[in-house]
Structure formats: C-alpha cells, structure tokens
PDB file of C-alpha atoms in Angstrom:
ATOM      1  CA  UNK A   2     145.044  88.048 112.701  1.00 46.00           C
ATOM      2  CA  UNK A   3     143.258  90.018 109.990  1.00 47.00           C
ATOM      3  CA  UNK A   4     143.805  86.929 107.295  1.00 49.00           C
ATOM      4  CA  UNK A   5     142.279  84.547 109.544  1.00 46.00           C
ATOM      5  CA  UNK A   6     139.030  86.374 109.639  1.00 42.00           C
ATOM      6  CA  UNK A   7     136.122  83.941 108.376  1.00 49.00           C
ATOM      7  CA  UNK A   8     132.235  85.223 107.997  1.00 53.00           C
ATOM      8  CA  UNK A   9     130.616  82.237 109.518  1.00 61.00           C
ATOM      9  CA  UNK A  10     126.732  81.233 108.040  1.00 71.00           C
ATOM     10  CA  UNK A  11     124.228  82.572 110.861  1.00 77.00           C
ATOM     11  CA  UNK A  12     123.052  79.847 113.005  1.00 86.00           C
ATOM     12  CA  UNK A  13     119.189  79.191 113.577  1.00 89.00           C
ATOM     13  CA  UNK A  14     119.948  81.090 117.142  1.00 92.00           C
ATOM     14  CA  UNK A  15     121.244  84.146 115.045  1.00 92.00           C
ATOM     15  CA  UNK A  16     118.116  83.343 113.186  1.00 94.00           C
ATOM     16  CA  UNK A  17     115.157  83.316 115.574  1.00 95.00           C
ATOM     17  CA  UNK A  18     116.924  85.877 117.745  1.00 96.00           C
ATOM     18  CA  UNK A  19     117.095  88.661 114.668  1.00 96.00           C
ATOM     19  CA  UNK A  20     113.660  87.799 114.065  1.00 97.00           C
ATOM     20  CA  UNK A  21     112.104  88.724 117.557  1.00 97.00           C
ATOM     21  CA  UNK A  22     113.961  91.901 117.724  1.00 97.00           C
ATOM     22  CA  UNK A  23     112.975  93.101 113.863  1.00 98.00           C
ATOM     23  CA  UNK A  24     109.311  92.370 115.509  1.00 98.00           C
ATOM     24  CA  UNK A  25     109.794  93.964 118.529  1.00 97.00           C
ATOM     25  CA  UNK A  26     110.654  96.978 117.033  1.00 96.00           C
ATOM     26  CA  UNK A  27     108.180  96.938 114.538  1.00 97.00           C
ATOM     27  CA  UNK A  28     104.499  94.993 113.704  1.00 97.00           C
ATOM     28  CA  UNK A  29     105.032  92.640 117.242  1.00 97.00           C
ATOM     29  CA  UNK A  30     104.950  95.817 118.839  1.00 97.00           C
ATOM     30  CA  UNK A  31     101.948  97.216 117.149  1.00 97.00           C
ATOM     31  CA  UNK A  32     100.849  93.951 117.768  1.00 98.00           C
ATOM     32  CA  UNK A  33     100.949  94.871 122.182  1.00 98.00           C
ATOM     33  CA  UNK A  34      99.752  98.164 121.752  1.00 98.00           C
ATOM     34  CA  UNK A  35      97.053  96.982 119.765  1.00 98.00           C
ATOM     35  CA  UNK A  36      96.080  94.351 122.340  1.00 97.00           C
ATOM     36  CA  UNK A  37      96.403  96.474 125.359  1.00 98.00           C
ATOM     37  CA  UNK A  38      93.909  99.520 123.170  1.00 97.00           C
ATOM     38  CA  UNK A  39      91.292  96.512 122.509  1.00 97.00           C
ATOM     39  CA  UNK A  40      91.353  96.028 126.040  1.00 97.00           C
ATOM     40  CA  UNK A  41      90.253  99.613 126.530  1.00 97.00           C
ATOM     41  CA  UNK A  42      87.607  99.632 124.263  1.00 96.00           C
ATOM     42  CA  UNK A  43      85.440  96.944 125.739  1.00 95.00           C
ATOM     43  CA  UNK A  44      86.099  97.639 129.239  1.00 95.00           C
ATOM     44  CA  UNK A  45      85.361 101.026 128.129  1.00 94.00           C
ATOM     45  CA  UNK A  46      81.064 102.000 128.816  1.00 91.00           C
ATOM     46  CA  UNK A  47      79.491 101.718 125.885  1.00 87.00           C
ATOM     47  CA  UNK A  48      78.905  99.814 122.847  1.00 88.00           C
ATOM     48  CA  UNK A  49      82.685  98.965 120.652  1.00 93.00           C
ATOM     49  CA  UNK A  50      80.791 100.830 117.760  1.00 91.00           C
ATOM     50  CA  UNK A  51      80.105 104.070 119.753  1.00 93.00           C
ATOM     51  CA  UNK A  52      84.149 104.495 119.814  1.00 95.00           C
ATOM     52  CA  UNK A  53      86.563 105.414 117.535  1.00 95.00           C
ATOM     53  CA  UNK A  54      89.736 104.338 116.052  1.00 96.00           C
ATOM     54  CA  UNK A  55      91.140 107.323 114.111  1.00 95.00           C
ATOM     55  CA  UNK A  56      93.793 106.696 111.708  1.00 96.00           C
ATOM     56  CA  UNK A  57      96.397 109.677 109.861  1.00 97.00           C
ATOM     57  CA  UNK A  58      95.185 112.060 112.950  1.00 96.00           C
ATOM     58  CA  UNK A  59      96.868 115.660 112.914  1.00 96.00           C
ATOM     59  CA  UNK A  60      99.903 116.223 114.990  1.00 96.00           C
ATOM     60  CA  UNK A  61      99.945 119.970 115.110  1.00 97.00           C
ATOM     61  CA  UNK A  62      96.692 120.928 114.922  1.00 95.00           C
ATOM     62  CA  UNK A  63      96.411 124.466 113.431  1.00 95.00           C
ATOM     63  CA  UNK A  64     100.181 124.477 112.250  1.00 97.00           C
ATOM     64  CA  UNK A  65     100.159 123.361 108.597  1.00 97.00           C
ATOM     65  CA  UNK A  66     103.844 123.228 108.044  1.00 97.00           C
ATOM     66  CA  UNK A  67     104.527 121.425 111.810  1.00 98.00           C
ATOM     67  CA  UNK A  68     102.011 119.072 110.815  1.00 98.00           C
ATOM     68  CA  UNK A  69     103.399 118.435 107.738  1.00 98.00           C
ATOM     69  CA  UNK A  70     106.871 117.860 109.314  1.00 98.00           C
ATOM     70  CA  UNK A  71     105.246 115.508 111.644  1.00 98.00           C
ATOM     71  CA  UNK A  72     103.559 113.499 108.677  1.00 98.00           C
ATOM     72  CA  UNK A  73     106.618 113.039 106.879  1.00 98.00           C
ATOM     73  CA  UNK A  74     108.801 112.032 109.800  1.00 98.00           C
ATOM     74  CA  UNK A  75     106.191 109.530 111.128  1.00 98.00           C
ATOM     75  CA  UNK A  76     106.089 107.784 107.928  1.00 98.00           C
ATOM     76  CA  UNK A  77     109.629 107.713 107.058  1.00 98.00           C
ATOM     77  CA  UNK A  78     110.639 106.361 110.633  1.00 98.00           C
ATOM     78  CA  UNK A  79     108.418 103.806 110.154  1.00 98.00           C
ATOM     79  CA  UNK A  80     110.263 102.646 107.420  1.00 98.00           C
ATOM     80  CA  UNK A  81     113.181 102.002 109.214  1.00 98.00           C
ATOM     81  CA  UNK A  82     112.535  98.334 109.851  1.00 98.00           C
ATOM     82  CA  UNK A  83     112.023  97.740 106.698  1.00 98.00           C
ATOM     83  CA  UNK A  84     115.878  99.303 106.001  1.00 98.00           C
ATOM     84  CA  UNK A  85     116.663  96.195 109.153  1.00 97.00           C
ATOM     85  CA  UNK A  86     115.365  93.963 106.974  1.00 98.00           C
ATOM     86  CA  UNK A  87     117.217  94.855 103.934  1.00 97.00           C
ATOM     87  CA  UNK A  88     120.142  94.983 105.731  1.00 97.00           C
ATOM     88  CA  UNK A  89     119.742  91.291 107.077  1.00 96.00           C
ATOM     89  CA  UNK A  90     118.798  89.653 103.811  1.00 96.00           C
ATOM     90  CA  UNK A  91     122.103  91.691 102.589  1.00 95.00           C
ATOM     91  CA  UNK A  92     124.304  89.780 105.039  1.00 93.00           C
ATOM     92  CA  UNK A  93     122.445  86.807 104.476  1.00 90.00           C
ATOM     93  CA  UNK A  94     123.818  87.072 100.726  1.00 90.00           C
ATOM     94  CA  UNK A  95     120.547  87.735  99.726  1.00 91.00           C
ATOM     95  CA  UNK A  96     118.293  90.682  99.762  1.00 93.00           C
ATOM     96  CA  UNK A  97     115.428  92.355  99.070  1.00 96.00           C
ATOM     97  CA  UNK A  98     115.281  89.989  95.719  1.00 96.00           C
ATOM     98  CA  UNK A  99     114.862  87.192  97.689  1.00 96.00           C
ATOM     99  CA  UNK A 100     111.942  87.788  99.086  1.00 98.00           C
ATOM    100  CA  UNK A 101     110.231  89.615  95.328  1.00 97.00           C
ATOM    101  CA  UNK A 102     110.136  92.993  96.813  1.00 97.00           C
ATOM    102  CA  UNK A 103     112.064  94.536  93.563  1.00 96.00           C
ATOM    103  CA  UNK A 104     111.553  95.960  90.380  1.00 94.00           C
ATOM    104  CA  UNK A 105     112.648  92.815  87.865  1.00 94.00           C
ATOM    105  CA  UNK A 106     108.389  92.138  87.214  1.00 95.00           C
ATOM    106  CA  UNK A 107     106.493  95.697  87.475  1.00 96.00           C
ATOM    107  CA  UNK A 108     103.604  95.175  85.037  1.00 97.00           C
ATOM    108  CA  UNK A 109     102.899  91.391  86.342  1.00 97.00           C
ATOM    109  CA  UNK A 110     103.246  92.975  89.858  1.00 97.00           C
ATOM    110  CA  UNK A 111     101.004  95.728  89.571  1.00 98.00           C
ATOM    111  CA  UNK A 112      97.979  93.471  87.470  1.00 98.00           C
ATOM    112  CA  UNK A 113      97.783  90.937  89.853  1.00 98.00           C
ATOM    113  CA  UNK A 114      97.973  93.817  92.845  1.00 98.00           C
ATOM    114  CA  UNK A 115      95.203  95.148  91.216  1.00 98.00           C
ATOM    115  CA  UNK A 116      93.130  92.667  90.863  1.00 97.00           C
ATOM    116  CA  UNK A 117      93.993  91.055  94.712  1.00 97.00           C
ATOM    117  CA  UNK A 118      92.942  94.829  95.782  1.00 97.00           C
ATOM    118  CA  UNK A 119      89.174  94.939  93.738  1.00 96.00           C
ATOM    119  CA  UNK A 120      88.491  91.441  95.287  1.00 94.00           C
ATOM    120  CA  UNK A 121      89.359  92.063  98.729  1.00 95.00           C
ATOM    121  CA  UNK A 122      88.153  95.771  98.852  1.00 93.00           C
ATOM    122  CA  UNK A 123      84.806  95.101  98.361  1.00 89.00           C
ATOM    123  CA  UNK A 124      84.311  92.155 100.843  1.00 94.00           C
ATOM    124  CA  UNK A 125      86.264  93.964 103.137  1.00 94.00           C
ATOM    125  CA  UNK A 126      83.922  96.996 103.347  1.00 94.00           C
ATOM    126  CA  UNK A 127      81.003  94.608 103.469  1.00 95.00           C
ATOM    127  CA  UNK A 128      82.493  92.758 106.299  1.00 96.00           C
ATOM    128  CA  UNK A 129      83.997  95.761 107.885  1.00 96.00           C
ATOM    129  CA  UNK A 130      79.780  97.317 108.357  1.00 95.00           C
ATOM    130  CA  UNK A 131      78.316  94.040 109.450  1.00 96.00           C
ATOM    131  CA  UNK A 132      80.728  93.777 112.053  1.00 96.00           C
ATOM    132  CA  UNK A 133      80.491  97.088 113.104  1.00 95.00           C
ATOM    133  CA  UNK A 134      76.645  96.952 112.908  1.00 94.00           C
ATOM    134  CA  UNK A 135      76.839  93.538 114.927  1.00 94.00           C
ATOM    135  CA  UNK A 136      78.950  95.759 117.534  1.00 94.00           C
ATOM    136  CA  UNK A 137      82.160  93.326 117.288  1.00 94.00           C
ATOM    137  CA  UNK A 138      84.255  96.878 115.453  1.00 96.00           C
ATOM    138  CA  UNK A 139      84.934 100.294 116.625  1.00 96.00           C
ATOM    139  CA  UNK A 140      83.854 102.691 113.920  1.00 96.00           C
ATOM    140  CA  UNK A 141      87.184 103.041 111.710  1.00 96.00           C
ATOM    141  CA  UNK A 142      88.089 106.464 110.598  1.00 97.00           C
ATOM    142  CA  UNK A 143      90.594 106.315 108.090  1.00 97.00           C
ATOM    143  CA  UNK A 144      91.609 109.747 107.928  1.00 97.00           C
ATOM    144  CA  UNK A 145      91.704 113.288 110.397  1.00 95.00           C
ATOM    145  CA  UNK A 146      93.758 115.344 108.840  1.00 97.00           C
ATOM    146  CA  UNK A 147      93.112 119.071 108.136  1.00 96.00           C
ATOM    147  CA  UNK A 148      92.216 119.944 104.531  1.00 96.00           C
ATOM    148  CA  UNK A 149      95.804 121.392 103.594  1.00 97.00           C
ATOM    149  CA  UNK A 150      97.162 121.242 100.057  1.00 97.00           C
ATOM    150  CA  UNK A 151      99.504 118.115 101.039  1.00 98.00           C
ATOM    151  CA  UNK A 152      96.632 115.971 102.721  1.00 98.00           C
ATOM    152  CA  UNK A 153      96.022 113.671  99.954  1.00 98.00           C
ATOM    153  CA  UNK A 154     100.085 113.063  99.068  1.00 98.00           C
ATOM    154  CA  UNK A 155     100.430 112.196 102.624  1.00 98.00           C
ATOM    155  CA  UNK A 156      97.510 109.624 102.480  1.00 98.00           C
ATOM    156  CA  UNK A 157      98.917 108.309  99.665  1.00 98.00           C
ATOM    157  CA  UNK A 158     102.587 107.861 100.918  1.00 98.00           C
ATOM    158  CA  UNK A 159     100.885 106.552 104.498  1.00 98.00           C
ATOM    159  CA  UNK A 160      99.717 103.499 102.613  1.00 98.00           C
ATOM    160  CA  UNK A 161     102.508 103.097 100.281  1.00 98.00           C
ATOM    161  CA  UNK A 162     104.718 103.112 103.989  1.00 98.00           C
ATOM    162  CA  UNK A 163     101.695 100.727 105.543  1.00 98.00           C
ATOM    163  CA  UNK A 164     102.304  98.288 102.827  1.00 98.00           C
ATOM    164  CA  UNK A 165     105.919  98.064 102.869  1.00 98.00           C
ATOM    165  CA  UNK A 166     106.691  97.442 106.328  1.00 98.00           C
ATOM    166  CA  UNK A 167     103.715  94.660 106.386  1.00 98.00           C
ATOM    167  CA  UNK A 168     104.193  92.769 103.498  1.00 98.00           C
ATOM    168  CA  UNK A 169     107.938  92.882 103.642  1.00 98.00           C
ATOM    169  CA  UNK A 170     107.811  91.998 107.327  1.00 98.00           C
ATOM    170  CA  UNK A 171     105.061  89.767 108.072  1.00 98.00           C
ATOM    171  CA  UNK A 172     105.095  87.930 104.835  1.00 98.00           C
ATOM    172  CA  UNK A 173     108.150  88.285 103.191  1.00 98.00           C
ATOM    173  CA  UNK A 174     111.011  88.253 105.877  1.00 98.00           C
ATOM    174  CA  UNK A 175     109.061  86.274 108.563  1.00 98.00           C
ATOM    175  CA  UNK A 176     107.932  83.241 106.545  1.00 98.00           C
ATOM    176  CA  UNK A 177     111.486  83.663 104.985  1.00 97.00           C
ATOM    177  CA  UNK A 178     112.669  83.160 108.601  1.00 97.00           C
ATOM    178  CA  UNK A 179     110.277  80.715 110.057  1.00 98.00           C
ATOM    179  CA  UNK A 180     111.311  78.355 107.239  1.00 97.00           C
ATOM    180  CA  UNK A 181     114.960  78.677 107.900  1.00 95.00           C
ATOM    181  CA  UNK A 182     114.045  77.551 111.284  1.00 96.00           C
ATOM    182  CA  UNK A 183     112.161  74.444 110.672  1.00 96.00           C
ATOM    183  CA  UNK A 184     108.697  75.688 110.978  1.00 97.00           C
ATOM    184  CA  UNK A 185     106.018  73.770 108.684  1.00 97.00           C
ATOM    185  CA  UNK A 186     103.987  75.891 106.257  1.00 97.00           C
ATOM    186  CA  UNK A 187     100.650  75.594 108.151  1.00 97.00           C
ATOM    187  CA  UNK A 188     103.014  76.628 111.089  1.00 98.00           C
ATOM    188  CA  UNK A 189     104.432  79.893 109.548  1.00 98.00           C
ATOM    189  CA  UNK A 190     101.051  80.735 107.610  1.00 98.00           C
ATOM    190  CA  UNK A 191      99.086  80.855 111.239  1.00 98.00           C
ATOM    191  CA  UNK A 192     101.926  82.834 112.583  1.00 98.00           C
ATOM    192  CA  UNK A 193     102.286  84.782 109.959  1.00 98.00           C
ATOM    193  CA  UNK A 194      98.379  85.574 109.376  1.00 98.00           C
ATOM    194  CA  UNK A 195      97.685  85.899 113.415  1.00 98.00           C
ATOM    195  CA  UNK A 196     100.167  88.420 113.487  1.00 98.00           C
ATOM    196  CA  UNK A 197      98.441  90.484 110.492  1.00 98.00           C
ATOM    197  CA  UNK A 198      95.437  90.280 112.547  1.00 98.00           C
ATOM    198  CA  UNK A 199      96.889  90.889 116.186  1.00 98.00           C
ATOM    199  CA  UNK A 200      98.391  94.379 115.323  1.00 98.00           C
ATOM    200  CA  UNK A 201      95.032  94.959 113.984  1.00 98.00           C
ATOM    201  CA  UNK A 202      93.084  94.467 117.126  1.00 97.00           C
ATOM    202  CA  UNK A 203      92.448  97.993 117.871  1.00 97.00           C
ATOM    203  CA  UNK A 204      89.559  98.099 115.883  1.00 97.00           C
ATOM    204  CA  UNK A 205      87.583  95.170 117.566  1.00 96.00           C
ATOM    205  CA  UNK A 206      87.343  91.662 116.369  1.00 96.00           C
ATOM    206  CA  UNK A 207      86.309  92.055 113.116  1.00 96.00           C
ATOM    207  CA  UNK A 208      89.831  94.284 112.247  1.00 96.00           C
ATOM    208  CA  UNK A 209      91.355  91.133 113.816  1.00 98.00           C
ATOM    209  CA  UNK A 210      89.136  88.395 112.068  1.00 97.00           C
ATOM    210  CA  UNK A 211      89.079  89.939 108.597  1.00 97.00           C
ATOM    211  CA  UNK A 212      92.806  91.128 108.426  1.00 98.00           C
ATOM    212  CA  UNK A 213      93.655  87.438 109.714  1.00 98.00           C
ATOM    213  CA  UNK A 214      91.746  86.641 106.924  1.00 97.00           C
ATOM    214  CA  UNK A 215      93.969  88.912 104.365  1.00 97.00           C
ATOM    215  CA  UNK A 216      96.629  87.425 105.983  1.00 98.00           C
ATOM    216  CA  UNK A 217      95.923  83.859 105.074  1.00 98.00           C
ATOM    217  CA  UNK A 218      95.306  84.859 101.471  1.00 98.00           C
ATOM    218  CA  UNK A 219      98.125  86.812 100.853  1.00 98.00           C
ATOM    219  CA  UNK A 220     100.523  84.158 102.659  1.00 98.00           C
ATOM    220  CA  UNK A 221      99.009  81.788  99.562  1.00 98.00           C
ATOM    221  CA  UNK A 222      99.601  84.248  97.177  1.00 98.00           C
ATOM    222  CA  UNK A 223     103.428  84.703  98.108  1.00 98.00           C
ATOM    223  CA  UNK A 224     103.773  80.491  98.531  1.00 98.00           C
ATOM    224  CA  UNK A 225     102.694  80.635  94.609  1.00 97.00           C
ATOM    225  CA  UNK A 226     104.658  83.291  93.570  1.00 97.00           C
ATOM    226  CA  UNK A 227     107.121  83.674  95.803  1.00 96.00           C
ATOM    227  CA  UNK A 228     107.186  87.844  95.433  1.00 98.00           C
ATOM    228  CA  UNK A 229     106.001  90.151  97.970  1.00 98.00           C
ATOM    229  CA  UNK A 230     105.714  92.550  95.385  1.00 98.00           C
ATOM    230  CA  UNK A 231     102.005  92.394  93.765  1.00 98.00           C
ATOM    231  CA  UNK A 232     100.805  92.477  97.690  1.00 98.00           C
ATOM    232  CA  UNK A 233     102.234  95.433  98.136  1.00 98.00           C
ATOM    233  CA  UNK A 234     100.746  97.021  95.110  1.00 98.00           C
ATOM    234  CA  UNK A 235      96.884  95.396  96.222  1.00 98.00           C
ATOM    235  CA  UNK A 236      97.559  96.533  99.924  1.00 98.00           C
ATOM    236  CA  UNK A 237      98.612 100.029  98.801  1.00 98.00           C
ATOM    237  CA  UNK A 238      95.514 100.489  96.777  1.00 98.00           C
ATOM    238  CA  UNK A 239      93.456  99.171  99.458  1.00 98.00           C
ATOM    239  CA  UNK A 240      94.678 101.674 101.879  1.00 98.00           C
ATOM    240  CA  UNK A 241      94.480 104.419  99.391  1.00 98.00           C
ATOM    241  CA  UNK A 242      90.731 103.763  98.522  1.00 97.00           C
ATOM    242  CA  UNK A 243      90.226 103.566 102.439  1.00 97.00           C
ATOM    243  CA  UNK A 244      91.919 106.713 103.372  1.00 98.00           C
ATOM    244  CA  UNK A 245      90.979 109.074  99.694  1.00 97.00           C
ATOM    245  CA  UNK A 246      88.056 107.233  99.768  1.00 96.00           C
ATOM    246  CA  UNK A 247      86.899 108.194 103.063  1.00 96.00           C
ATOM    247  CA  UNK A 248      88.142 111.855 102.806  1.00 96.00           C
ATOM    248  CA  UNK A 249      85.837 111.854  99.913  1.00 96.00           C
ATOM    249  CA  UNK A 250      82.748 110.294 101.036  1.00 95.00           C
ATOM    250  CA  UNK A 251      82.567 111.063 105.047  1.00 92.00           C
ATOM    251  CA  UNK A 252      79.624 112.879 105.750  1.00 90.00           C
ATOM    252  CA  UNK A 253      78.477 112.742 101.791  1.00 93.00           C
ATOM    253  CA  UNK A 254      76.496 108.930 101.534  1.00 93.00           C
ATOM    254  CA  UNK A 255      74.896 107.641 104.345  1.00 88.00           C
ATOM    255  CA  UNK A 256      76.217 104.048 103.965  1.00 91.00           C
ATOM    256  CA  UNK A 257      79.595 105.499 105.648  1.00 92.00           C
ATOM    257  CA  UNK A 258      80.209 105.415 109.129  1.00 91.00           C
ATOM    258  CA  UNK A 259      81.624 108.563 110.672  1.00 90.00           C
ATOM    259  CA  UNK A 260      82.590 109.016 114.158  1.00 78.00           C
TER     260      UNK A 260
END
C-alpha cells in the first residue's frame, strides 16, 4: 500500500556499493587508464622524459567551432559525477553542504585557497623538473590547443571542472564514505591520497609521488576544516597557472620543458 511506504537509512552495503560505482565511473577509472598508460611509457624505448603526456589536446584540429563543441562537452560530461554525488548526499539528507562544497564562507574559502595554491605551486614545479630531469616523469604539457579566441576560457573552465570532480570526489564524498563505513582516519587518508596519486600515474612516478603528496595535505586540510571548498579554489588556481602559465611561457624561458 502507498501509506505503508517507509524510506529506510542506507545500510553500509548501500554504502560501499554506491561508492565503487561513483569511482568506477569517474577518478577509479582514470585511476586504470592511468596505470595501464604508465605501463606504456616505460616499456616504451626510450627515456620516460623523452615522452609526452599532453593535456587540453585539440579534438578537431583545424575546425575552430567543432573543437570548441568538443571542449565544452568534454568538460561538462565530466561533471556528471559530481551531479551523482550531489544527488547521493541529497538522499542521504544531506548534500553538497555536508561536505563544504557551498557558498555559506566565500572570502575565507578563497584566502586560504590562495594561499594552499602559492605554497604548493612552487614546490610542485620544483619537484615536477627534478623528477623529470632524474627521468622518473614524462615531460608534462599542460596545454595543445590551437590559438583561437576561446583557448584561454576553456583552460580556465578545464581546471575549474578538474577541481570539482577531485576534491568533491576523492576528498569530500570518499572520506565522507569511508567513515560511514568504519574506516580509521589513517585508513581513509592513504586511500584517499593513493587514489589522488594513482589517476595521476600517467606522467611517471613523480605525477604519482607528488600528487600523493597533495593528497595527504589537502586530506589534513579538510579534517581541520571540514570544507572542500578552499581546495577547490587552491587546486583551480594551480591548474590555471599550469595550463595559462604554460601557454604563456612554452618556448619563451628555457627553464620550461616542452615536448
């Protein structure tokens, strides 16, 4: 009968089961692909640094407006987990809010973003060139696209879509998660910062090292918090100084690798 319907609380089954399949479909999946392209690389002749790992490539090259359509449905689509997320937290009787990623703290969220992104930024291009010079790192390049009027704004709006789908999933939601199902803090911080540093892999091991590294810092920074928000603002600006940054500079100061 349509009276005796009762919403019962989601069981820790309903809990870990919802979590593999919001991973599978998003960062756990980058995770594979990133493992089975590492694999490639160094059974690949030649030196890890001799190859490239070419972020934002075109997808039409020579068509402008296909491109663009390309761009804009490539970001947006990755987004959709995100949306899975949201919904979950929403049945959960919670949301978005639960996990920080709102608007209730917007100055606090964007100063301490700002200052996470000027700390990590610059040990994170000092790290990334030793590694690379060491030969544990493909040489990154951030950005291929053609120089079109909307190449910056999609830069911008690929780390703003970066940012969102990792800090609300592998932070936010999955630590959310793994303590729901019993799992300590160390537990759900190695998880949670391995994972960062998995789906990372297809640069070499210093992508996987140093972003396992992020991850352990900004799993700290939520604990004390408790708001994904400010690490989305510093991984947004970190992504936007990597991909402007290098459309800038490539080819300009010798300090940058190109490929």
């Amino acid at each position: 009968m349509a009276g005796s319907f009762r919403q019962e609380r989601p069981t820790r089954r309903i809990f870990r089961d919802e979590t593999l399949l919001v991973l599978a479909l998003s960062l756990g999946a980058s995770a594979v692909s990133a493992l089975i392209s590492f694999v490639g690389s160094v059974t690949k002749p030649g030196g890890l640094k001799d190859q490239a790992a070419t972020l934002n490539s075109s997808a039409a090259p020579g068509r402008p407006w296909l491109d663009l359509a390309w761009q804009l449905f490539g970001i947006a689509t990755a987004l959709v987990p995100v949306a899975l997320v949201a919904h979950l937290l929403v049945r959960e009787g919670a949301g978005l809010r639960a996990i920080g990623f709102d608007l209730r703290r917007p100055l606090p969220d964007l100063g301490r973003g700002a200052v996470i992104a000027a700390g990590i930024g610059s040990t994170g291009i000092a790290f990334y060139l030793a590694a690379r010079e060491l030969g544990f790192n493909l040489t990154v390049v951030p950005e291929g696209l053609p120089d079109v009027w909307w190449k910056f704004p999609v830069l911008v709006l690929s780390a703003a879509q970066n940012s969102i789908v990792e800090e609300v999933i592998v932070v936010g939601y999955l630590l959310r998660r793994l303590d729901q199902l019993g799992w300590s803090p160390g537990a759900s911080l190695a998880a949670s910062s391995v994972l960062r540093g998995s789906y990372h892999l297809y640069q070499g091991i210093g992508g996987f090292i140093g972003n396992m590294v992020m991850g352990v810092v900004f799993v700290w920074l939520y604990r004390r918090w408790g708001r994904v928000g400010p690490l989305v603002v510093a991984h947004t600006l970190l992504d936007v100084g990597a991909f402007v940054g290098y459309a800038l500079l490539a080819g300009k100061v010798g300090w940058l690798p190109t490929a």
